[in-house]
Coordinates of C-alpha atoms and ligand atoms in Angstrom, one line a residue:
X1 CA 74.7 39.0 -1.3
X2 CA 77.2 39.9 -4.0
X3 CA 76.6 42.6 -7.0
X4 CA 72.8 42.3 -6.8
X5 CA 71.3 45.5 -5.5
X6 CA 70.2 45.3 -1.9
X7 CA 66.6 45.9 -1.2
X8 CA 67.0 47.6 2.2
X9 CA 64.7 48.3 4.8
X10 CA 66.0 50.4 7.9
X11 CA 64.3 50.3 11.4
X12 CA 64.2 53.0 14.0
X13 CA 63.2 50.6 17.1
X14 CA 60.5 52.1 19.2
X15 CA 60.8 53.1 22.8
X16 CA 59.1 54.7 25.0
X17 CA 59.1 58.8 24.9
X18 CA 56.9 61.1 26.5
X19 CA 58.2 64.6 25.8
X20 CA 59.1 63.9 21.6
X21 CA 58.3 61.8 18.4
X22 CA 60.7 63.4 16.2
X23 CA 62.1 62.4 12.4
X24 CA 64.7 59.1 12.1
X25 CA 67.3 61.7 11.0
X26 CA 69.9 59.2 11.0
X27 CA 68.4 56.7 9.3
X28 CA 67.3 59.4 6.2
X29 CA 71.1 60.4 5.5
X30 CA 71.2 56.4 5.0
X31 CA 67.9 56.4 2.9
X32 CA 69.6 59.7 1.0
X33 CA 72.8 57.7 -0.1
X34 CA 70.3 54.3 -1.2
X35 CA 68.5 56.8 -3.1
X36 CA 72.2 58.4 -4.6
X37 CA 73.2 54.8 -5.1
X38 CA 69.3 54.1 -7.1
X39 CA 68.7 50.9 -4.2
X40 CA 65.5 50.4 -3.5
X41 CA 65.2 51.6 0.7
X42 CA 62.7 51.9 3.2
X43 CA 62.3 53.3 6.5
X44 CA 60.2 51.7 8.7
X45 CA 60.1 53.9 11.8
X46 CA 58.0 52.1 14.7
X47 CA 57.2 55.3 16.2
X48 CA 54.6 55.8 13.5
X49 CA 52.6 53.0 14.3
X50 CA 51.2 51.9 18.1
X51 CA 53.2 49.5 20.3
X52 CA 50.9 46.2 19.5
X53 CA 51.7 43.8 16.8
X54 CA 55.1 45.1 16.3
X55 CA 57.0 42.6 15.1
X56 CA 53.6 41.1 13.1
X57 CA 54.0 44.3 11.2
X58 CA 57.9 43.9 10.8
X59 CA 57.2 40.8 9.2
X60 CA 54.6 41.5 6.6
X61 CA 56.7 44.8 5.8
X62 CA 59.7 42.6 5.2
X63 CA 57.9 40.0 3.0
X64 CA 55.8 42.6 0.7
X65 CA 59.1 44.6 0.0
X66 CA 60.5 41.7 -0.3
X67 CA 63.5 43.3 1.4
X68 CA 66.9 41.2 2.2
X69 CA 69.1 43.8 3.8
X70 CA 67.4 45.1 7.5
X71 CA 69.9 48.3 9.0
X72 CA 68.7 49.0 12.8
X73 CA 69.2 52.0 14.3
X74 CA 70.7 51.6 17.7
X75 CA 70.6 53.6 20.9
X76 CA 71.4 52.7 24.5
X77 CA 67.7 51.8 25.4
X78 CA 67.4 49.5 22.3
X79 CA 70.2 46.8 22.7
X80 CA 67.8 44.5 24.0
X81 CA 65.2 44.6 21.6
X82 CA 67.7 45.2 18.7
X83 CA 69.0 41.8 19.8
X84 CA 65.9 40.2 19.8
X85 CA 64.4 41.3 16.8
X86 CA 67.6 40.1 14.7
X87 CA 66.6 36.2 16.1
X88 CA 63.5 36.1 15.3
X89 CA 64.0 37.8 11.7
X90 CA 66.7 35.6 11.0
X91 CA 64.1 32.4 11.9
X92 CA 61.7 33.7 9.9
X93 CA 64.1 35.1 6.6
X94 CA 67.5 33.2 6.9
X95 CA 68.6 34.4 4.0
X96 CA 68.8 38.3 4.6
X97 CA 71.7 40.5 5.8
X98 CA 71.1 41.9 9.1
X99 CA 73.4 45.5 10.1
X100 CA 73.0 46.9 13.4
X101 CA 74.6 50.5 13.1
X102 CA 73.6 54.1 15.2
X103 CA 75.2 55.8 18.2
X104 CA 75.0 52.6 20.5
X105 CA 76.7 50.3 17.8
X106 CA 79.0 53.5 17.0
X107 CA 80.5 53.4 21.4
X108 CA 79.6 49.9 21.8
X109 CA 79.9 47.6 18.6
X110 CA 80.7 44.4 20.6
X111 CA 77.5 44.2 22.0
X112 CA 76.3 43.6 18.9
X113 CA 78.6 40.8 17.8
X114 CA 76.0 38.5 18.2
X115 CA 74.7 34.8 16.0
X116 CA 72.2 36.7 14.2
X117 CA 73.4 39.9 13.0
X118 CA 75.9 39.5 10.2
X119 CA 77.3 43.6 10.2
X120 CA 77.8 45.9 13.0
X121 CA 78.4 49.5 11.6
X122 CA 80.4 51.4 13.9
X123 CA 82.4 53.6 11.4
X124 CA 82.5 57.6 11.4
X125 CA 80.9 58.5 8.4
X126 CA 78.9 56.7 5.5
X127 CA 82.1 56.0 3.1
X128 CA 82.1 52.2 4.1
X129 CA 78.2 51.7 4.2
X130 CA 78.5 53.6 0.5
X131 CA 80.7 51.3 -0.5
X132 CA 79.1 48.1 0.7
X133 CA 76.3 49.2 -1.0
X134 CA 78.2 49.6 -4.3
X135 CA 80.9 46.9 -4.7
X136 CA 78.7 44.5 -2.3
X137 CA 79.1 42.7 1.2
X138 CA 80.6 39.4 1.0
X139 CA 83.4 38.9 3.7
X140 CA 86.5 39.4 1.0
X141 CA 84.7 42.7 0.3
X142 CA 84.6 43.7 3.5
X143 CA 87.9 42.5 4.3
X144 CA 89.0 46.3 3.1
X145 CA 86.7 48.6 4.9
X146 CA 87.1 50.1 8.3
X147 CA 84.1 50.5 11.2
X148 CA 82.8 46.9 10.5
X149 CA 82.6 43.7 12.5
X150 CA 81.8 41.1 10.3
X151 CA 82.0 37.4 10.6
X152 CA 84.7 35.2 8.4
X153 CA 83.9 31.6 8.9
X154 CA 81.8 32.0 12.1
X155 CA 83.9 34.1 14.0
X156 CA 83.9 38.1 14.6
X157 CA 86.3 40.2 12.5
X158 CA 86.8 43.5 14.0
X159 CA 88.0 46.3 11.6
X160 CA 89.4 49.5 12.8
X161 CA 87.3 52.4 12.8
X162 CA 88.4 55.1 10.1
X163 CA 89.3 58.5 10.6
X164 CA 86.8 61.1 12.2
X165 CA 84.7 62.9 9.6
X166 CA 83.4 66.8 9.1
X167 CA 80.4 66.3 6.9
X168 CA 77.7 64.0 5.3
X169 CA 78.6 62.1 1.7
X170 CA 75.1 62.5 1.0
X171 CA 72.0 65.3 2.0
X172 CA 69.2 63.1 4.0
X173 CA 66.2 61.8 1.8
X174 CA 62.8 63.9 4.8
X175 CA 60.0 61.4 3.3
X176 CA 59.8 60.0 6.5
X177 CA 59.7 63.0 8.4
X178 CA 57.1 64.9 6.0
X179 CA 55.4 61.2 6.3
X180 CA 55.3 61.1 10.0
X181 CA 54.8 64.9 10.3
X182 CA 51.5 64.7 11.6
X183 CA 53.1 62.7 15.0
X184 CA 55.6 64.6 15.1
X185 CA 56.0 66.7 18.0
X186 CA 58.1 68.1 21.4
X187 CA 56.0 68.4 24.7
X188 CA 54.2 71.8 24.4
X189 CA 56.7 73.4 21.3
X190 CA 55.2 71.8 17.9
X191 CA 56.8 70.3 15.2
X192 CA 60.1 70.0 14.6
X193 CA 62.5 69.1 11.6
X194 CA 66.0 68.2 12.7
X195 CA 69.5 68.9 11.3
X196 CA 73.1 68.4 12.2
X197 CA 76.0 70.8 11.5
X198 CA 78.9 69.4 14.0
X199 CA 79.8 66.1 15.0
X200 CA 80.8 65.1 18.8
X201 CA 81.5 67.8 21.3
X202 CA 85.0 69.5 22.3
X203 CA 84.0 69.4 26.1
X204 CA 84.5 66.0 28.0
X205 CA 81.4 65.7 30.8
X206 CA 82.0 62.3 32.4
X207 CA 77.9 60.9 32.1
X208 CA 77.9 62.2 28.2
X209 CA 77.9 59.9 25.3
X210 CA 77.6 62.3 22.2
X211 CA 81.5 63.4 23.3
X212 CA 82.8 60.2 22.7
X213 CA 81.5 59.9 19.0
X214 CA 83.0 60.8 15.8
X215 CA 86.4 59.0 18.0
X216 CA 85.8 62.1 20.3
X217 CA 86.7 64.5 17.9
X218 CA 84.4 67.8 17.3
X219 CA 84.1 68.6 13.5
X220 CA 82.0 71.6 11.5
X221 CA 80.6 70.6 8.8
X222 CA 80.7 73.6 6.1
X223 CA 78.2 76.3 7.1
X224 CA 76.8 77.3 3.7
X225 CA 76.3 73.7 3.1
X226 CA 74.2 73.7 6.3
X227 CA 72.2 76.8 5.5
X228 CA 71.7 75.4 2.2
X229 CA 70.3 72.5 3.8
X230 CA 68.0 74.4 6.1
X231 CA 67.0 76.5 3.2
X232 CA 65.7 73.8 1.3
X233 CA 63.9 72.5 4.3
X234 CA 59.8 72.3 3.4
X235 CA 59.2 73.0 7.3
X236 CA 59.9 76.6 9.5
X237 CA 60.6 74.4 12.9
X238 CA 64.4 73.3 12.9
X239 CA 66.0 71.4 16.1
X240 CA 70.0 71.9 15.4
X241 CA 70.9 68.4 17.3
X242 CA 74.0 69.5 17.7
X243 CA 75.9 68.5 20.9
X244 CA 76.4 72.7 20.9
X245 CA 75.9 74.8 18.4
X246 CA 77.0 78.0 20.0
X247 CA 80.6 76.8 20.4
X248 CA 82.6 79.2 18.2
X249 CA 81.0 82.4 18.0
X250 CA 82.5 83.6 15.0
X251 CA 80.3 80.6 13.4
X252 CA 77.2 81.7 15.2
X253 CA 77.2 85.0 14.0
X254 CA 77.9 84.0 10.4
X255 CA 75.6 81.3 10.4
X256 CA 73.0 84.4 11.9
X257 CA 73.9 86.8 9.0
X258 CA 73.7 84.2 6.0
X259 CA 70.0 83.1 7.4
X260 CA 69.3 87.4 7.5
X261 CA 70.7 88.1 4.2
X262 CA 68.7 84.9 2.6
X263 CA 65.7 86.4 4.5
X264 CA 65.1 82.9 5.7
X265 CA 61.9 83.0 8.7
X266 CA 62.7 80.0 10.5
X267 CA 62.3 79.1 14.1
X268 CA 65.7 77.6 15.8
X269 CA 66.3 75.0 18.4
X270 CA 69.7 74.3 19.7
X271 CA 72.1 73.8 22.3
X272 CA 74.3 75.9 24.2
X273 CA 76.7 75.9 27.2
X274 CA 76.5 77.8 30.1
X275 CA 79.6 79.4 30.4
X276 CA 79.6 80.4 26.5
X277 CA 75.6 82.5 27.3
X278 CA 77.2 83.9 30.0
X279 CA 80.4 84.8 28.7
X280 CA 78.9 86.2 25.5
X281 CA 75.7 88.2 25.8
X282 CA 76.4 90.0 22.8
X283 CA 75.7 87.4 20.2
X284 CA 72.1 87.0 21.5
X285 CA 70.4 89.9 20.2
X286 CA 71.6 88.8 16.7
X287 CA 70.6 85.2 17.2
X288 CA 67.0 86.2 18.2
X289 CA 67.2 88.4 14.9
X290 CA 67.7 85.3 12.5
X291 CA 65.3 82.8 14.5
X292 CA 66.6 81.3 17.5
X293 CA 63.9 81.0 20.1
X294 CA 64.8 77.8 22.2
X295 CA 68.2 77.2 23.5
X296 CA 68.5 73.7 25.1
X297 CA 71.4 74.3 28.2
X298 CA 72.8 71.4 30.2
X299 CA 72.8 73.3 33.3
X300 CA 72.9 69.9 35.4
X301 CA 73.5 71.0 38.7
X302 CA 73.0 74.0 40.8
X303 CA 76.0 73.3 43.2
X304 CA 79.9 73.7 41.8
X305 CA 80.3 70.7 43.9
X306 CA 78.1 68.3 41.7
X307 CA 78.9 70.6 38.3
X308 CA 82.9 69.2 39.0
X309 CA 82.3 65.7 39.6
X310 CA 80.3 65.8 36.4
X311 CA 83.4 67.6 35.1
X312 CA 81.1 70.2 33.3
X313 CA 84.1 72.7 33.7
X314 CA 81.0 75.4 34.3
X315 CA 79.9 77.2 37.6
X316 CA 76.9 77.8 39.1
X317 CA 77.2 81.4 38.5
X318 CA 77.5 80.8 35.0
X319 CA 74.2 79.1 35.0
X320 CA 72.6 81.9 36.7
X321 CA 74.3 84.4 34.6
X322 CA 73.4 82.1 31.0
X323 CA 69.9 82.0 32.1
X324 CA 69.6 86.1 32.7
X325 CA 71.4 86.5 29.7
X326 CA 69.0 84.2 27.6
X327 CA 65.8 86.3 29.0
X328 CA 67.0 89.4 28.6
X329 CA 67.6 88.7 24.6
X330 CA 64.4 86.7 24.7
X331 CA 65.4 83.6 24.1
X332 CA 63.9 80.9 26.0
X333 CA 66.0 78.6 28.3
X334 CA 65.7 75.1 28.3
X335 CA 66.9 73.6 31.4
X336 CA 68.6 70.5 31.6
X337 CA 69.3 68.9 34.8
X338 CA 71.0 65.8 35.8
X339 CA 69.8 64.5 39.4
X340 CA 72.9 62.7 40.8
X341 CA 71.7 59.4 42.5
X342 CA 73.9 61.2 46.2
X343 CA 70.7 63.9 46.2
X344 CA 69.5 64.5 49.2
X345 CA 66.3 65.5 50.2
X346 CA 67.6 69.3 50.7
X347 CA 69.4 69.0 47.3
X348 CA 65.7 68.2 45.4
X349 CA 64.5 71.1 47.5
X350 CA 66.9 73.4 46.4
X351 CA 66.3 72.6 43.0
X352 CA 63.3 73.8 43.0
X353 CA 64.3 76.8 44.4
X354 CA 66.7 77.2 41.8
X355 CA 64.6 77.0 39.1
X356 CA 61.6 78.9 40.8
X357 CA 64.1 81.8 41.9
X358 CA 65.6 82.3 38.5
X359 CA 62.2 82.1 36.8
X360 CA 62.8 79.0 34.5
X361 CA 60.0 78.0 33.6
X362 CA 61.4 75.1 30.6
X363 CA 62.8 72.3 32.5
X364 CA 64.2 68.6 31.5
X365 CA 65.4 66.6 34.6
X366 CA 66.7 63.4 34.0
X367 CA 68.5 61.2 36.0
X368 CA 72.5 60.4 36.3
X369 CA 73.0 57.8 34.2
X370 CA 76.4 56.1 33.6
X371 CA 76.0 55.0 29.9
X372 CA 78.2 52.2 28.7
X373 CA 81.1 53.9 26.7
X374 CA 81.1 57.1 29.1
X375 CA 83.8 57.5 31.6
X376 CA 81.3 57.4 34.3
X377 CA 80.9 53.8 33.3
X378 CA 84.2 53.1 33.9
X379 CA 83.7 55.0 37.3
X380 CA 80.8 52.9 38.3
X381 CA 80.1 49.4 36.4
X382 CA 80.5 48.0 39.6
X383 CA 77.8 50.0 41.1
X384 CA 75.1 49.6 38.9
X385 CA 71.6 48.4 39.8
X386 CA 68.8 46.6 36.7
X387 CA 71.0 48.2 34.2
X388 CA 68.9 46.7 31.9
X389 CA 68.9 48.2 28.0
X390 CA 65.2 49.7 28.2
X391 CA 66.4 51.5 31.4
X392 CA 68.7 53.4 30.2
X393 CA 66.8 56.5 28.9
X394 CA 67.8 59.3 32.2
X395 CA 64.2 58.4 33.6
X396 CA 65.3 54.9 35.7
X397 CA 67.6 54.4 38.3
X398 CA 71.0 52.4 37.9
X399 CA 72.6 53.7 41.0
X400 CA 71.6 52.9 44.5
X401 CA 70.4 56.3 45.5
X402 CA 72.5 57.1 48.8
X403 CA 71.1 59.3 50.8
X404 CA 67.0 57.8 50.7
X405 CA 65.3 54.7 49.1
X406 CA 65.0 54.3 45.4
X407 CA 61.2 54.8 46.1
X408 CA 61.6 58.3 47.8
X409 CA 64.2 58.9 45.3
X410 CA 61.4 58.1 42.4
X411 CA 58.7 60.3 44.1
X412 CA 60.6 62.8 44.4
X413 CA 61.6 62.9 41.0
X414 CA 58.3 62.9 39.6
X415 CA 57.5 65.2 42.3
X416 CA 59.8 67.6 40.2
X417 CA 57.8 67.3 37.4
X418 CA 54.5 67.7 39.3
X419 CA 55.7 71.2 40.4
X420 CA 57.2 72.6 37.1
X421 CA 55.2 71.3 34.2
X422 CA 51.4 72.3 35.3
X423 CA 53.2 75.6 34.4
X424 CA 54.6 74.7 30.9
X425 CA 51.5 73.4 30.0
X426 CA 49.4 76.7 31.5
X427 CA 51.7 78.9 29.9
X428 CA 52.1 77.0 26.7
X429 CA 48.4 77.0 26.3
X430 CA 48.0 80.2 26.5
X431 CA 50.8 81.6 23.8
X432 CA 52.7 82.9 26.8
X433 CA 55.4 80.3 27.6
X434 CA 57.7 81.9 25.1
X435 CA 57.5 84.9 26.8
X436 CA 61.1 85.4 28.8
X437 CA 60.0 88.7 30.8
X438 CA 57.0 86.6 32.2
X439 CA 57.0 84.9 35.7
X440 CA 54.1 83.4 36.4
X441 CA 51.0 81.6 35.8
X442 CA 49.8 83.4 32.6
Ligands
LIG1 S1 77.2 67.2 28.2 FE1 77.2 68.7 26.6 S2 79.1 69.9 27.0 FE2 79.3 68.0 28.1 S3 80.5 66.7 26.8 FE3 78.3 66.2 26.5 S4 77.6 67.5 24.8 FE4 79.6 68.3 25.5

């Protein structure tokens, strides 16, 4: 520790994904500022490499790059193994620094406090980490910094978390995403380059995490800045991860002009609420003009009912009404729904109907899931079944379902899947998936 230059490594755990294997965004705006700050850093991103000898590999990447500060990535299905991983690295190297930073470290930093991890990064923004890296980590250092727990003679010292931010200190260093390009992928839509251009989300839905970051405020991050970015993007796929994009509409259509006017011929992914599709239809034509073809929409439920208790402040109608307005500019809707563990077997049923009688054909169902941090935790932590850390993706369980066993609950789950994504996969196939005015098979 001290002055000498770190030589970092920074690990995206793996876990298990079916439907994406997509760039360790995160992790490169930390690999941009090394680079900014000339330290040696690494990403070593397990979901390049297959699931055996993981931590065999770990090791002999560690010891070649003879690397003495390790920064995982965290996310709520990696605690455990996060957790793990810092023991038996520390055995093995009891010398090296171990930080533990991400979106589960950013909600949940305590979990983290553990005998062998030494940092847990939990700050909005990079200022600290940039600063750590520059003037060096050694507990009187660190002393001064906010978003840190550290430890000061053994025991956990908890800094405050600075203020929220509104835009990146540094621009990402992609060689791990043009690296791992060739395993990139999302089910059935290609390749896709990711990019950020908001932080947190103005709306407060009680199962949703990304709210609660950036200390629950929503920020923009400069829009030329952001089309910049994109511009200089070596890649014509771009996921826009933010928690939604089309928020202010003003932006949108600015955002829609400058990518026109550069004549930029990119593909867009992003997210959008219902009520803002079906409250402006006008916006879409334009969007479709500079690129946008997917548009991820957290439709969640198809009853009011179940759309309140989430607190989604959206209707029913204004999912039907988002998802017309979406085909009729040609831009496909993604579905997202949230299967509350009350379902009952009429309320799967009608699902179906749902997305069968308002021909969606690109669906995501996942399964309530009170993360820790949420306000649905609060709601339930006395409910929850195996809320183990691996779980806790939106594919497993944590509620006792009440109106059928977890097992019928499971089938019918899958079941849902079984019915919608022969389809995808026909229709994907065949170039025609992308197709809005379509309705069936081909
Ligand atoms: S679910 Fe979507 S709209 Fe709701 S708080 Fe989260 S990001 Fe915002």
């Amino acid at each position: 520790m001290g002055r000498k230059k770190p030589r970092v490594l920074l690990i995206r755990p793996k876990y298990t994904s079916l439907v994406a294997n997509l760039e360790p965004l995160g992790l490169e705006y930390l690999a941009g500022l090394a680079k900014e700050l000339k330290i040696n850093c690494r990403i070593h991103d397990e979901f390049q490499y297959p699931w055996a000898m993981r931590l065999y590999r770990l090791v002999r990447r560690i010891e070649h790059g003879k690397f003495d500060f390790i920064g995982f990535n965290a996310n709520a299905n990696t605690v455990d193994i996060i957790i793990k991983r810092a023991r038996q690295l520390k055995q093995r190297f009891p010398n090296i620094t171990i930080m533990v930073g991400g979106p589960e470290a950013e909600l949940n930093y305590k979990e983290f406090c553990t005998d062998d991890i030494d940092i847990v990064y939990y700050d909005n923004g990079l200022m600290t980490l940039k600063k750590m890296w520059s003037e060096g980590y050694t507990s009187d250092k660190l002393r001064d910094l906010s978003g840190i727990c550290y430890k000061e003679n053994g025991k956990w010292i908890i800094k405050e978390k600075g203020a929220p931010v509104c835009g990146f200190i540094t621009k990402p260093d992609r060689t791990a995403f043009y690296k791992g390009l060739k395993n990139n992928y999302i089910f059935m839509k290609g390749k896709f380059a990711l990019s950020k251009a908001s932080f947190s989300c103005p709306y407060n839905c009680t199962f949703c995490y990304c709210t609660k970051m950036n200390s629950g405020e929503y920020t923009e991050r400069d829009l030329m800045e952001v089309v910049d970015e994109i511009e200089e993007l070596k890649h014509d796929k771009i996921w826009f991860v933010d928690d939604t994009f089309f928020f202010d509409k003003e932006r949108v259509r600015a955002f829609c002009n400058e990518v026109l006017r550069r004549g930029l011929k990119k593909q867009f992914m992003a997210y959008a609420r219902a009520d803002f599709l079906a409250a402006n239809p006008d916006i879409l034509p334009l969007a479709y003009k500079a690129g946008f073809r997917d548009i991820m929409v957290g439709l969640e439920a198809i009853s009011d009912e179940t759309l309140d208790e989430y607190n989604k402040q959206t209707s029913r109608n204004e999912n039907i009404m988002a998802i017309k307005n979406l085909r009729d500019a040609g831009l496909v809707c993604n579905g997202l729904f949230v299967i509350n563990y009350t379902a009952t077997r009429d309320d799967f049923r009608k699902l179906l109907q749902f997305v069968k009688g308002n021909n969606l054909l690109w669906v995501v169902f996942g399964i309530f899931t009170p993360y820790k941090g949420t306000d649905a935790y609060d709601e339930y932590k006395d409910k929850l079944i195996h809320f183990k850390s691996w779980r806790l993706d939106g594919t497993h369980l944590t509620l006792k379902p009440t109106n059928m066993s977890s097992v019928e609950f499971m089938l019918r789950y899958y079941w849902l899947h079984a019915v919608t994504y022969p389809k995808i996969i026909v229709r994907a196939m065949l170039g025609t998936a992308y197709d809005t005015k379509k309705k069936g098979w081909f």
